[in-house]
């Protein structure tokens, strides 16, 4: 199933930057971007995930009239998605009824994001399963340091989403998942407030990765996310990232990712792979915790 193309404007990207907290110049400063290797500003990875989420909401509207939950999402960023590109989201059944191959293509038909999504009916809730948030600090192929990164470094951001944030998200990307849009739909499936959409949970990680660690100038290569519980408006969420693997030969860093709620429950876990060759030489003071 392929959706109609949408031309991404700088205004769209600026709005997502304000929503996510990732205001790196590669996204919001056209003059800076023109002088960089990119040549133009690019869309946030989590904005593209949000467009995928909106497409899944439209696809699942009949099968899941009370809404749906994200269980898994993998995203491989194959090429930049520039401001001005007309992007089309594709979703295709992949094995069972709630597993989908997901893809974003530009106006030339080239794939910019490739991946897979697993969903569940919202009324069923999240299944009980093992939560893996104990990421190994490197392996035999890992270097101890790369640029100013070291194994075990970590950073975190805290955010409480509001009704205004979620209204902006829905308006920007068109995600009409019922428990995200309507508090009555959320309460009908046992939630105390509107559900924070999966891409907004991911946007917290984007802020931590892009603004804190590794920092501005990193290039997202791949992201894996597993969701374990529903986040709702009004509760503080903490997104933490930890350097788990460094590879000097490719200029790559892997980071374990955890989003947790204020009551201690796990909302999402995963792993990010980033290219850090263009990393800014210094990050905000106080943003990092030392290795170990």
PDB file of C-alpha atoms in Angstrom, residues 5-288:
ATOM      1  CA  UNK A   5       3.492  11.827  -1.900  1.00  0.00           C
ATOM      2  CA  UNK A   6       3.906  14.695   0.541  1.00  0.00           C
ATOM      3  CA  UNK A   7       6.310  17.538  -0.151  1.00  0.00           C
ATOM      4  CA  UNK A   8       8.274  18.351   3.008  1.00  0.00           C
ATOM      5  CA  UNK A   9       8.724  22.056   3.664  1.00  0.00           C
ATOM      6  CA  UNK A  10      11.176  23.856   5.917  1.00  0.00           C
ATOM      7  CA  UNK A  11       8.192  24.901   8.005  1.00  0.00           C
ATOM      8  CA  UNK A  12       7.296  21.212   8.525  1.00  0.00           C
ATOM      9  CA  UNK A  13      10.821  20.418   9.680  1.00  0.00           C
ATOM     10  CA  UNK A  14      10.989  23.503  11.910  1.00  0.00           C
ATOM     11  CA  UNK A  15       7.742  22.443  13.589  1.00  0.00           C
ATOM     12  CA  UNK A  16       9.088  18.967  14.230  1.00  0.00           C
ATOM     13  CA  UNK A  17      12.325  20.441  15.580  1.00  0.00           C
ATOM     14  CA  UNK A  18      10.324  22.423  18.140  1.00  0.00           C
ATOM     15  CA  UNK A  19       8.226  19.371  18.966  1.00  0.00           C
ATOM     16  CA  UNK A  20      11.174  16.986  19.353  1.00  0.00           C
ATOM     17  CA  UNK A  21      13.722  19.380  20.871  1.00  0.00           C
ATOM     18  CA  UNK A  22      16.310  18.501  18.199  1.00  0.00           C
ATOM     19  CA  UNK A  23      17.220  21.850  16.661  1.00  0.00           C
ATOM     20  CA  UNK A  24      20.483  20.820  15.006  1.00  0.00           C
ATOM     21  CA  UNK A  25      21.465  23.134  12.115  1.00  0.00           C
ATOM     22  CA  UNK A  26      21.272  20.257   9.613  1.00  0.00           C
ATOM     23  CA  UNK A  27      17.509  20.445  10.179  1.00  0.00           C
ATOM     24  CA  UNK A  28      16.698  24.099  10.853  1.00  0.00           C
ATOM     25  CA  UNK A  29      19.455  26.295   9.362  1.00  0.00           C
ATOM     26  CA  UNK A  30      19.335  26.344   5.533  1.00  0.00           C
ATOM     27  CA  UNK A  31      22.328  28.683   5.245  1.00  0.00           C
ATOM     28  CA  UNK A  32      24.465  26.399   7.391  1.00  0.00           C
ATOM     29  CA  UNK A  33      23.273  23.311   5.512  1.00  0.00           C
ATOM     30  CA  UNK A  34      24.094  24.834   2.107  1.00  0.00           C
ATOM     31  CA  UNK A  35      27.714  25.175   3.227  1.00  0.00           C
ATOM     32  CA  UNK A  36      27.873  21.630   4.579  1.00  0.00           C
ATOM     33  CA  UNK A  37      28.374  18.309   2.827  1.00  0.00           C
ATOM     34  CA  UNK A  38      24.586  17.847   2.839  1.00  0.00           C
ATOM     35  CA  UNK A  39      23.945  20.897   0.675  1.00  0.00           C
ATOM     36  CA  UNK A  40      20.441  21.426   2.123  1.00  0.00           C
ATOM     37  CA  UNK A  41      18.488  20.853   5.313  1.00  0.00           C
ATOM     38  CA  UNK A  42      17.196  17.350   6.000  1.00  0.00           C
ATOM     39  CA  UNK A  43      14.156  15.923   7.775  1.00  0.00           C
ATOM     40  CA  UNK A  44      14.510  14.369  11.229  1.00  0.00           C
ATOM     41  CA  UNK A  45      14.601  10.587  11.360  1.00  0.00           C
ATOM     42  CA  UNK A  46      11.741  10.539  13.843  1.00  0.00           C
ATOM     43  CA  UNK A  47       9.659  12.822  11.619  1.00  0.00           C
ATOM     44  CA  UNK A  48       9.891  10.156   8.931  1.00  0.00           C
ATOM     45  CA  UNK A  49       8.954   7.528  11.526  1.00  0.00           C
ATOM     46  CA  UNK A  50       5.959   9.736  12.399  1.00  0.00           C
ATOM     47  CA  UNK A  51       4.848   9.694   8.753  1.00  0.00           C
ATOM     48  CA  UNK A  52       5.146   5.886   8.821  1.00  0.00           C
ATOM     49  CA  UNK A  53       3.066   5.809  12.017  1.00  0.00           C
ATOM     50  CA  UNK A  54       0.400   7.988  10.408  1.00  0.00           C
ATOM     51  CA  UNK A  55       0.281   5.665   7.395  1.00  0.00           C
ATOM     52  CA  UNK A  56      -0.152   2.654   9.689  1.00  0.00           C
ATOM     53  CA  UNK A  57      -3.005   4.433  11.502  1.00  0.00           C
ATOM     54  CA  UNK A  58      -4.797   4.873   8.201  1.00  0.00           C
ATOM     55  CA  UNK A  59      -4.118   1.279   7.175  1.00  0.00           C
ATOM     56  CA  UNK A  60      -5.334  -0.133  10.510  1.00  0.00           C
ATOM     57  CA  UNK A  61      -8.391   2.106  10.882  1.00  0.00           C
ATOM     58  CA  UNK A  62     -10.803  -0.716   9.970  1.00  0.00           C
ATOM     59  CA  UNK A  63      -8.927  -3.645  11.546  1.00  0.00           C
ATOM     60  CA  UNK A  64      -8.307  -1.743  14.805  1.00  0.00           C
ATOM     61  CA  UNK A  65     -11.194   0.737  15.234  1.00  0.00           C
ATOM     62  CA  UNK A  66     -10.235   1.380  18.880  1.00  0.00           C
ATOM     63  CA  UNK A  67      -6.653   2.105  17.885  1.00  0.00           C
ATOM     64  CA  UNK A  68      -3.323   0.301  17.756  1.00  0.00           C
ATOM     65  CA  UNK A  69      -0.073   0.065  19.705  1.00  0.00           C
ATOM     66  CA  UNK A  70       3.481  -0.055  18.335  1.00  0.00           C
ATOM     67  CA  UNK A  71       5.359  -3.174  19.470  1.00  0.00           C
ATOM     68  CA  UNK A  72       8.488  -3.033  17.315  1.00  0.00           C
ATOM     69  CA  UNK A  73       9.957  -0.652  14.778  1.00  0.00           C
ATOM     70  CA  UNK A  74      13.211  -0.879  12.879  1.00  0.00           C
ATOM     71  CA  UNK A  75      14.399   2.001  10.720  1.00  0.00           C
ATOM     72  CA  UNK A  76      17.376   1.967   8.356  1.00  0.00           C
ATOM     73  CA  UNK A  77      18.172   5.432   7.019  1.00  0.00           C
ATOM     74  CA  UNK A  78      19.425   4.617   3.536  1.00  0.00           C
ATOM     75  CA  UNK A  79      19.798   8.184   2.252  1.00  0.00           C
ATOM     76  CA  UNK A  80      19.040  11.743   3.406  1.00  0.00           C
ATOM     77  CA  UNK A  81      15.502  13.056   3.022  1.00  0.00           C
ATOM     78  CA  UNK A  82      15.981  16.690   2.049  1.00  0.00           C
ATOM     79  CA  UNK A  83      13.583  19.549   2.627  1.00  0.00           C
ATOM     80  CA  UNK A  84      11.657  19.895  -0.621  1.00  0.00           C
ATOM     81  CA  UNK A  85      11.547  16.158  -1.287  1.00  0.00           C
ATOM     82  CA  UNK A  86       8.122  14.674  -2.046  1.00  0.00           C
ATOM     83  CA  UNK A  87       8.029  11.535   0.086  1.00  0.00           C
ATOM     84  CA  UNK A  88       5.663   8.589  -0.207  1.00  0.00           C
ATOM     85  CA  UNK A  89       5.204   6.046   2.587  1.00  0.00           C
ATOM     86  CA  UNK A  90       4.696   2.383   1.715  1.00  0.00           C
ATOM     87  CA  UNK A  91       3.384  -0.302   4.082  1.00  0.00           C
ATOM     88  CA  UNK A  92       3.085  -3.960   3.080  1.00  0.00           C
ATOM     89  CA  UNK A  93       1.979  -7.036   5.014  1.00  0.00           C
ATOM     90  CA  UNK A  94       5.026  -9.041   6.084  1.00  0.00           C
ATOM     91  CA  UNK A  95       4.090 -12.493   7.329  1.00  0.00           C
ATOM     92  CA  UNK A  96       1.245 -12.022   9.794  1.00  0.00           C
ATOM     93  CA  UNK A  97      -1.656  -9.578   9.998  1.00  0.00           C
ATOM     94  CA  UNK A  98       0.087  -7.069  12.282  1.00  0.00           C
ATOM     95  CA  UNK A  99       3.619  -7.114  10.853  1.00  0.00           C
ATOM     96  CA  UNK A 100       4.490  -4.689   8.068  1.00  0.00           C
ATOM     97  CA  UNK A 101       7.410  -3.837   5.837  1.00  0.00           C
ATOM     98  CA  UNK A 102       7.709  -0.035   5.883  1.00  0.00           C
ATOM     99  CA  UNK A 103       9.451   2.227   3.399  1.00  0.00           C
ATOM    100  CA  UNK A 104       9.797   5.898   2.543  1.00  0.00           C
ATOM    101  CA  UNK A 105      10.637   6.848  -1.047  1.00  0.00           C
ATOM    102  CA  UNK A 106      11.463  10.229  -2.551  1.00  0.00           C
ATOM    103  CA  UNK A 107      10.226  11.715  -5.828  1.00  0.00           C
ATOM    104  CA  UNK A 108      12.901   9.821  -7.778  1.00  0.00           C
ATOM    105  CA  UNK A 109      11.629   6.540  -6.331  1.00  0.00           C
ATOM    106  CA  UNK A 110      14.773   6.081  -4.234  1.00  0.00           C
ATOM    107  CA  UNK A 111      14.359   4.547  -0.761  1.00  0.00           C
ATOM    108  CA  UNK A 112      15.391   6.898   2.032  1.00  0.00           C
ATOM    109  CA  UNK A 113      14.051   4.846   4.982  1.00  0.00           C
ATOM    110  CA  UNK A 114      13.511   1.092   5.099  1.00  0.00           C
ATOM    111  CA  UNK A 115      12.283  -1.032   7.977  1.00  0.00           C
ATOM    112  CA  UNK A 116       9.650  -3.172   9.630  1.00  0.00           C
ATOM    113  CA  UNK A 117       6.824  -2.482  12.085  1.00  0.00           C
ATOM    114  CA  UNK A 118       4.942  -4.812  14.417  1.00  0.00           C
ATOM    115  CA  UNK A 119       1.637  -3.579  15.874  1.00  0.00           C
ATOM    116  CA  UNK A 120      -1.077  -4.770  18.250  1.00  0.00           C
ATOM    117  CA  UNK A 121      -4.704  -3.842  18.864  1.00  0.00           C
ATOM    118  CA  UNK A 122      -4.834  -1.102  21.476  1.00  0.00           C
ATOM    119  CA  UNK A 123      -7.619  -2.804  23.416  1.00  0.00           C
ATOM    120  CA  UNK A 124      -5.405  -5.874  23.956  1.00  0.00           C
ATOM    121  CA  UNK A 125      -2.655  -3.874  25.685  1.00  0.00           C
ATOM    122  CA  UNK A 126       1.024  -4.737  25.688  1.00  0.00           C
ATOM    123  CA  UNK A 127       1.935  -8.425  26.013  1.00  0.00           C
ATOM    124  CA  UNK A 128       4.094  -9.560  28.894  1.00  0.00           C
ATOM    125  CA  UNK A 129       7.605 -10.209  27.610  1.00  0.00           C
ATOM    126  CA  UNK A 130      11.207  -9.946  28.654  1.00  0.00           C
ATOM    127  CA  UNK A 131      12.610  -6.420  28.591  1.00  0.00           C
ATOM    128  CA  UNK A 132      16.235  -6.212  27.522  1.00  0.00           C
ATOM    129  CA  UNK A 133      17.773  -2.928  28.667  1.00  0.00           C
ATOM    130  CA  UNK A 134      21.153  -4.346  29.756  1.00  0.00           C
ATOM    131  CA  UNK A 135      23.248  -3.414  26.741  1.00  0.00           C
ATOM    132  CA  UNK A 136      26.759  -4.866  26.591  1.00  0.00           C
ATOM    133  CA  UNK A 137      29.557  -2.287  26.687  1.00  0.00           C
ATOM    134  CA  UNK A 138      31.353  -3.224  23.525  1.00  0.00           C
ATOM    135  CA  UNK A 139      32.775  -6.526  22.287  1.00  0.00           C
ATOM    136  CA  UNK A 140      35.929  -7.823  20.575  1.00  0.00           C
ATOM    137  CA  UNK A 141      35.253  -5.543  17.592  1.00  0.00           C
ATOM    138  CA  UNK A 142      34.792  -2.412  19.682  1.00  0.00           C
ATOM    139  CA  UNK A 143      37.350   0.339  20.138  1.00  0.00           C
ATOM    140  CA  UNK A 144      37.647   1.935  23.570  1.00  0.00           C
ATOM    141  CA  UNK A 145      37.346   5.506  22.258  1.00  0.00           C
ATOM    142  CA  UNK A 146      36.416   7.430  19.109  1.00  0.00           C
ATOM    143  CA  UNK A 147      36.833  11.207  18.844  1.00  0.00           C
ATOM    144  CA  UNK A 148      35.699  12.330  22.319  1.00  0.00           C
ATOM    145  CA  UNK A 149      33.391   9.322  22.795  1.00  0.00           C
ATOM    146  CA  UNK A 150      34.151   6.452  25.154  1.00  0.00           C
ATOM    147  CA  UNK A 151      32.411   3.225  26.090  1.00  0.00           C
ATOM    148  CA  UNK A 152      29.940   3.712  28.916  1.00  0.00           C
ATOM    149  CA  UNK A 153      29.298   7.428  28.377  1.00  0.00           C
ATOM    150  CA  UNK A 154      25.630   8.237  28.858  1.00  0.00           C
ATOM    151  CA  UNK A 155      23.222  11.139  28.617  1.00  0.00           C
ATOM    152  CA  UNK A 156      19.533  11.660  29.239  1.00  0.00           C
ATOM    153  CA  UNK A 157      16.675  14.087  28.687  1.00  0.00           C
ATOM    154  CA  UNK A 158      13.360  14.388  30.536  1.00  0.00           C
ATOM    155  CA  UNK A 159      10.104  15.514  28.965  1.00  0.00           C
ATOM    156  CA  UNK A 160       6.436  15.672  29.940  1.00  0.00           C
ATOM    157  CA  UNK A 161       4.213  15.856  26.864  1.00  0.00           C
ATOM    158  CA  UNK A 162       1.110  18.044  26.958  1.00  0.00           C
ATOM    159  CA  UNK A 163      -2.176  18.155  25.071  1.00  0.00           C
ATOM    160  CA  UNK A 164      -0.742  21.017  22.997  1.00  0.00           C
ATOM    161  CA  UNK A 165       2.273  18.875  22.039  1.00  0.00           C
ATOM    162  CA  UNK A 166       0.069  16.001  20.934  1.00  0.00           C
ATOM    163  CA  UNK A 167      -2.305  18.312  19.049  1.00  0.00           C
ATOM    164  CA  UNK A 168       0.709  19.722  17.179  1.00  0.00           C
ATOM    165  CA  UNK A 169       1.938  16.203  16.378  1.00  0.00           C
ATOM    166  CA  UNK A 170      -1.469  15.125  15.028  1.00  0.00           C
ATOM    167  CA  UNK A 171      -1.803  18.284  12.936  1.00  0.00           C
ATOM    168  CA  UNK A 172       1.733  18.059  11.555  1.00  0.00           C
ATOM    169  CA  UNK A 173       1.859  14.397  10.517  1.00  0.00           C
ATOM    170  CA  UNK A 174      -1.825  13.428  10.288  1.00  0.00           C
ATOM    171  CA  UNK A 175      -1.683  10.493  12.697  1.00  0.00           C
ATOM    172  CA  UNK A 176      -5.331   9.767  13.609  1.00  0.00           C
ATOM    173  CA  UNK A 177      -4.762   6.789  15.925  1.00  0.00           C
ATOM    174  CA  UNK A 178      -7.850   7.090  18.223  1.00  0.00           C
ATOM    175  CA  UNK A 179      -6.145   6.931  21.667  1.00  0.00           C
ATOM    176  CA  UNK A 180      -3.586   9.495  20.470  1.00  0.00           C
ATOM    177  CA  UNK A 181      -6.243  11.896  19.201  1.00  0.00           C
ATOM    178  CA  UNK A 182      -9.108  11.561  21.680  1.00  0.00           C
ATOM    179  CA  UNK A 183      -9.062  11.220  25.477  1.00  0.00           C
ATOM    180  CA  UNK A 184     -12.384   9.363  25.336  1.00  0.00           C
ATOM    181  CA  UNK A 185     -10.878   6.733  23.044  1.00  0.00           C
ATOM    182  CA  UNK A 186      -7.893   6.470  25.382  1.00  0.00           C
ATOM    183  CA  UNK A 187     -10.131   5.973  28.419  1.00  0.00           C
ATOM    184  CA  UNK A 188     -12.162   3.377  26.536  1.00  0.00           C
ATOM    185  CA  UNK A 189      -9.084   1.130  26.462  1.00  0.00           C
ATOM    186  CA  UNK A 190      -8.182   1.794  30.107  1.00  0.00           C
ATOM    187  CA  UNK A 191      -5.743   4.698  29.810  1.00  0.00           C
ATOM    188  CA  UNK A 192      -6.014   7.718  32.134  1.00  0.00           C
ATOM    189  CA  UNK A 193      -5.119  10.201  29.396  1.00  0.00           C
ATOM    190  CA  UNK A 194      -4.259  10.423  25.699  1.00  0.00           C
ATOM    191  CA  UNK A 195      -1.510   8.087  24.531  1.00  0.00           C
ATOM    192  CA  UNK A 196       1.876   9.496  23.532  1.00  0.00           C
ATOM    193  CA  UNK A 197       2.480   8.260  19.987  1.00  0.00           C
ATOM    194  CA  UNK A 198       5.463   5.970  19.399  1.00  0.00           C
ATOM    195  CA  UNK A 199       7.312   8.486  17.193  1.00  0.00           C
ATOM    196  CA  UNK A 200       7.144  11.056  20.008  1.00  0.00           C
ATOM    197  CA  UNK A 201       8.705   8.509  22.358  1.00  0.00           C
ATOM    198  CA  UNK A 202      11.369   8.070  19.674  1.00  0.00           C
ATOM    199  CA  UNK A 203      11.702  11.854  19.380  1.00  0.00           C
ATOM    200  CA  UNK A 204      12.895  11.943  22.991  1.00  0.00           C
ATOM    201  CA  UNK A 205      15.711   9.622  21.958  1.00  0.00           C
ATOM    202  CA  UNK A 206      16.380  11.815  18.908  1.00  0.00           C
ATOM    203  CA  UNK A 207      16.824  14.796  21.232  1.00  0.00           C
ATOM    204  CA  UNK A 208      19.183  12.837  23.493  1.00  0.00           C
ATOM    205  CA  UNK A 209      21.218  11.532  20.545  1.00  0.00           C
ATOM    206  CA  UNK A 210      21.272  14.731  18.474  1.00  0.00           C
ATOM    207  CA  UNK A 211      21.658  17.298  21.238  1.00  0.00           C
ATOM    208  CA  UNK A 212      23.526  15.394  23.961  1.00  0.00           C
ATOM    209  CA  UNK A 213      25.298  12.167  22.933  1.00  0.00           C
ATOM    210  CA  UNK A 214      26.912  11.726  20.442  1.00  0.00           C
ATOM    211  CA  UNK A 215      25.755  15.288  19.691  1.00  0.00           C
ATOM    212  CA  UNK A 216      25.227  17.603  16.755  1.00  0.00           C
ATOM    213  CA  UNK A 217      26.684  16.408  13.465  1.00  0.00           C
ATOM    214  CA  UNK A 218      26.012  12.698  13.994  1.00  0.00           C
ATOM    215  CA  UNK A 219      24.262  10.859  11.160  1.00  0.00           C
ATOM    216  CA  UNK A 220      21.588   8.291  12.047  1.00  0.00           C
ATOM    217  CA  UNK A 221      22.234   5.012  10.232  1.00  0.00           C
ATOM    218  CA  UNK A 222      19.808   2.625  11.934  1.00  0.00           C
ATOM    219  CA  UNK A 223      17.383   2.570  14.883  1.00  0.00           C
ATOM    220  CA  UNK A 224      15.688  -0.384  16.572  1.00  0.00           C
ATOM    221  CA  UNK A 225      12.845   0.198  19.046  1.00  0.00           C
ATOM    222  CA  UNK A 226      10.817  -2.204  21.201  1.00  0.00           C
ATOM    223  CA  UNK A 227       7.807  -0.817  23.073  1.00  0.00           C
ATOM    224  CA  UNK A 228       6.766  -2.315  26.411  1.00  0.00           C
ATOM    225  CA  UNK A 229       4.120  -0.024  27.895  1.00  0.00           C
ATOM    226  CA  UNK A 230       1.971   2.946  26.982  1.00  0.00           C
ATOM    227  CA  UNK A 231       3.139   6.459  27.804  1.00  0.00           C
ATOM    228  CA  UNK A 232       0.386   8.989  28.458  1.00  0.00           C
ATOM    229  CA  UNK A 233       0.204  12.751  28.574  1.00  0.00           C
ATOM    230  CA  UNK A 234       1.193  14.400  31.821  1.00  0.00           C
ATOM    231  CA  UNK A 235       3.752  11.832  33.020  1.00  0.00           C
ATOM    232  CA  UNK A 236       7.486  12.627  32.958  1.00  0.00           C
ATOM    233  CA  UNK A 237       9.454  10.443  30.545  1.00  0.00           C
ATOM    234  CA  UNK A 238      13.234   9.980  30.670  1.00  0.00           C
ATOM    235  CA  UNK A 239      15.173   9.022  27.550  1.00  0.00           C
ATOM    236  CA  UNK A 240      18.669   7.661  28.265  1.00  0.00           C
ATOM    237  CA  UNK A 241      21.378   6.702  25.766  1.00  0.00           C
ATOM    238  CA  UNK A 242      24.649   4.876  26.509  1.00  0.00           C
ATOM    239  CA  UNK A 243      27.653   4.284  24.244  1.00  0.00           C
ATOM    240  CA  UNK A 244      27.984   0.497  23.850  1.00  0.00           C
ATOM    241  CA  UNK A 245      30.242   0.074  20.827  1.00  0.00           C
ATOM    242  CA  UNK A 246      32.714   2.201  18.853  1.00  0.00           C
ATOM    243  CA  UNK A 247      34.279   1.451  15.476  1.00  0.00           C
ATOM    244  CA  UNK A 248      37.053   3.779  14.326  1.00  0.00           C
ATOM    245  CA  UNK A 249      37.366   2.201  10.876  1.00  0.00           C
ATOM    246  CA  UNK A 250      33.827   3.266   9.918  1.00  0.00           C
ATOM    247  CA  UNK A 251      33.447   6.191  12.312  1.00  0.00           C
ATOM    248  CA  UNK A 252      30.434   4.449  13.868  1.00  0.00           C
ATOM    249  CA  UNK A 253      28.948   4.452  17.363  1.00  0.00           C
ATOM    250  CA  UNK A 254      26.255   2.171  18.790  1.00  0.00           C
ATOM    251  CA  UNK A 255      24.174   3.377  21.720  1.00  0.00           C
ATOM    252  CA  UNK A 256      21.721   1.541  23.928  1.00  0.00           C
ATOM    253  CA  UNK A 257      18.430   3.441  24.229  1.00  0.00           C
ATOM    254  CA  UNK A 258      15.918   3.340  27.095  1.00  0.00           C
ATOM    255  CA  UNK A 259      12.777   5.412  27.679  1.00  0.00           C
ATOM    256  CA  UNK A 260      11.259   5.029  31.143  1.00  0.00           C
ATOM    257  CA  UNK A 261       8.282   6.540  32.934  1.00  0.00           C
ATOM    258  CA  UNK A 262       8.392   8.356  36.258  1.00  0.00           C
ATOM    259  CA  UNK A 263       7.008   5.288  38.071  1.00  0.00           C
ATOM    260  CA  UNK A 264      10.009   3.254  36.889  1.00  0.00           C
ATOM    261  CA  UNK A 265       8.335   1.159  34.208  1.00  0.00           C
ATOM    262  CA  UNK A 266      10.000   0.663  30.836  1.00  0.00           C
ATOM    263  CA  UNK A 267       8.235   2.372  27.930  1.00  0.00           C
ATOM    264  CA  UNK A 268      10.718   1.499  25.169  1.00  0.00           C
ATOM    265  CA  UNK A 269      14.192   0.067  24.664  1.00  0.00           C
ATOM    266  CA  UNK A 270      16.383  -0.224  21.621  1.00  0.00           C
ATOM    267  CA  UNK A 271      19.670   0.484  19.942  1.00  0.00           C
ATOM    268  CA  UNK A 272      20.909   3.258  17.666  1.00  0.00           C
ATOM    269  CA  UNK A 273      23.755   3.100  15.158  1.00  0.00           C
ATOM    270  CA  UNK A 274      25.201   6.486  14.169  1.00  0.00           C
ATOM    271  CA  UNK A 275      28.005   7.751  11.978  1.00  0.00           C
ATOM    272  CA  UNK A 276      29.959  10.321  13.977  1.00  0.00           C
ATOM    273  CA  UNK A 277      32.588  11.566  11.497  1.00  0.00           C
ATOM    274  CA  UNK A 278      30.950  15.008  11.372  1.00  0.00           C
ATOM    275  CA  UNK A 279      30.505  15.274  15.127  1.00  0.00           C
ATOM    276  CA  UNK A 280      30.908  18.723  16.642  1.00  0.00           C
ATOM    277  CA  UNK A 281      34.120  18.827  18.751  1.00  0.00           C
ATOM    278  CA  UNK A 282      32.343  19.825  21.954  1.00  0.00           C
ATOM    279  CA  UNK A 283      28.892  19.220  23.426  1.00  0.00           C
ATOM    280  CA  UNK A 284      26.940  21.119  26.011  1.00  0.00           C
ATOM    281  CA  UNK A 285      28.623  21.186  29.435  1.00  0.00           C
ATOM    282  CA  UNK A 286      27.031  18.820  31.892  1.00  0.00           C
ATOM    283  CA  UNK A 287      25.362  16.782  29.154  1.00  0.00           C
ATOM    284  CA  UNK A 288      27.426  13.640  29.711  1.00  0.00           C
TER     285      UNK A 288
END
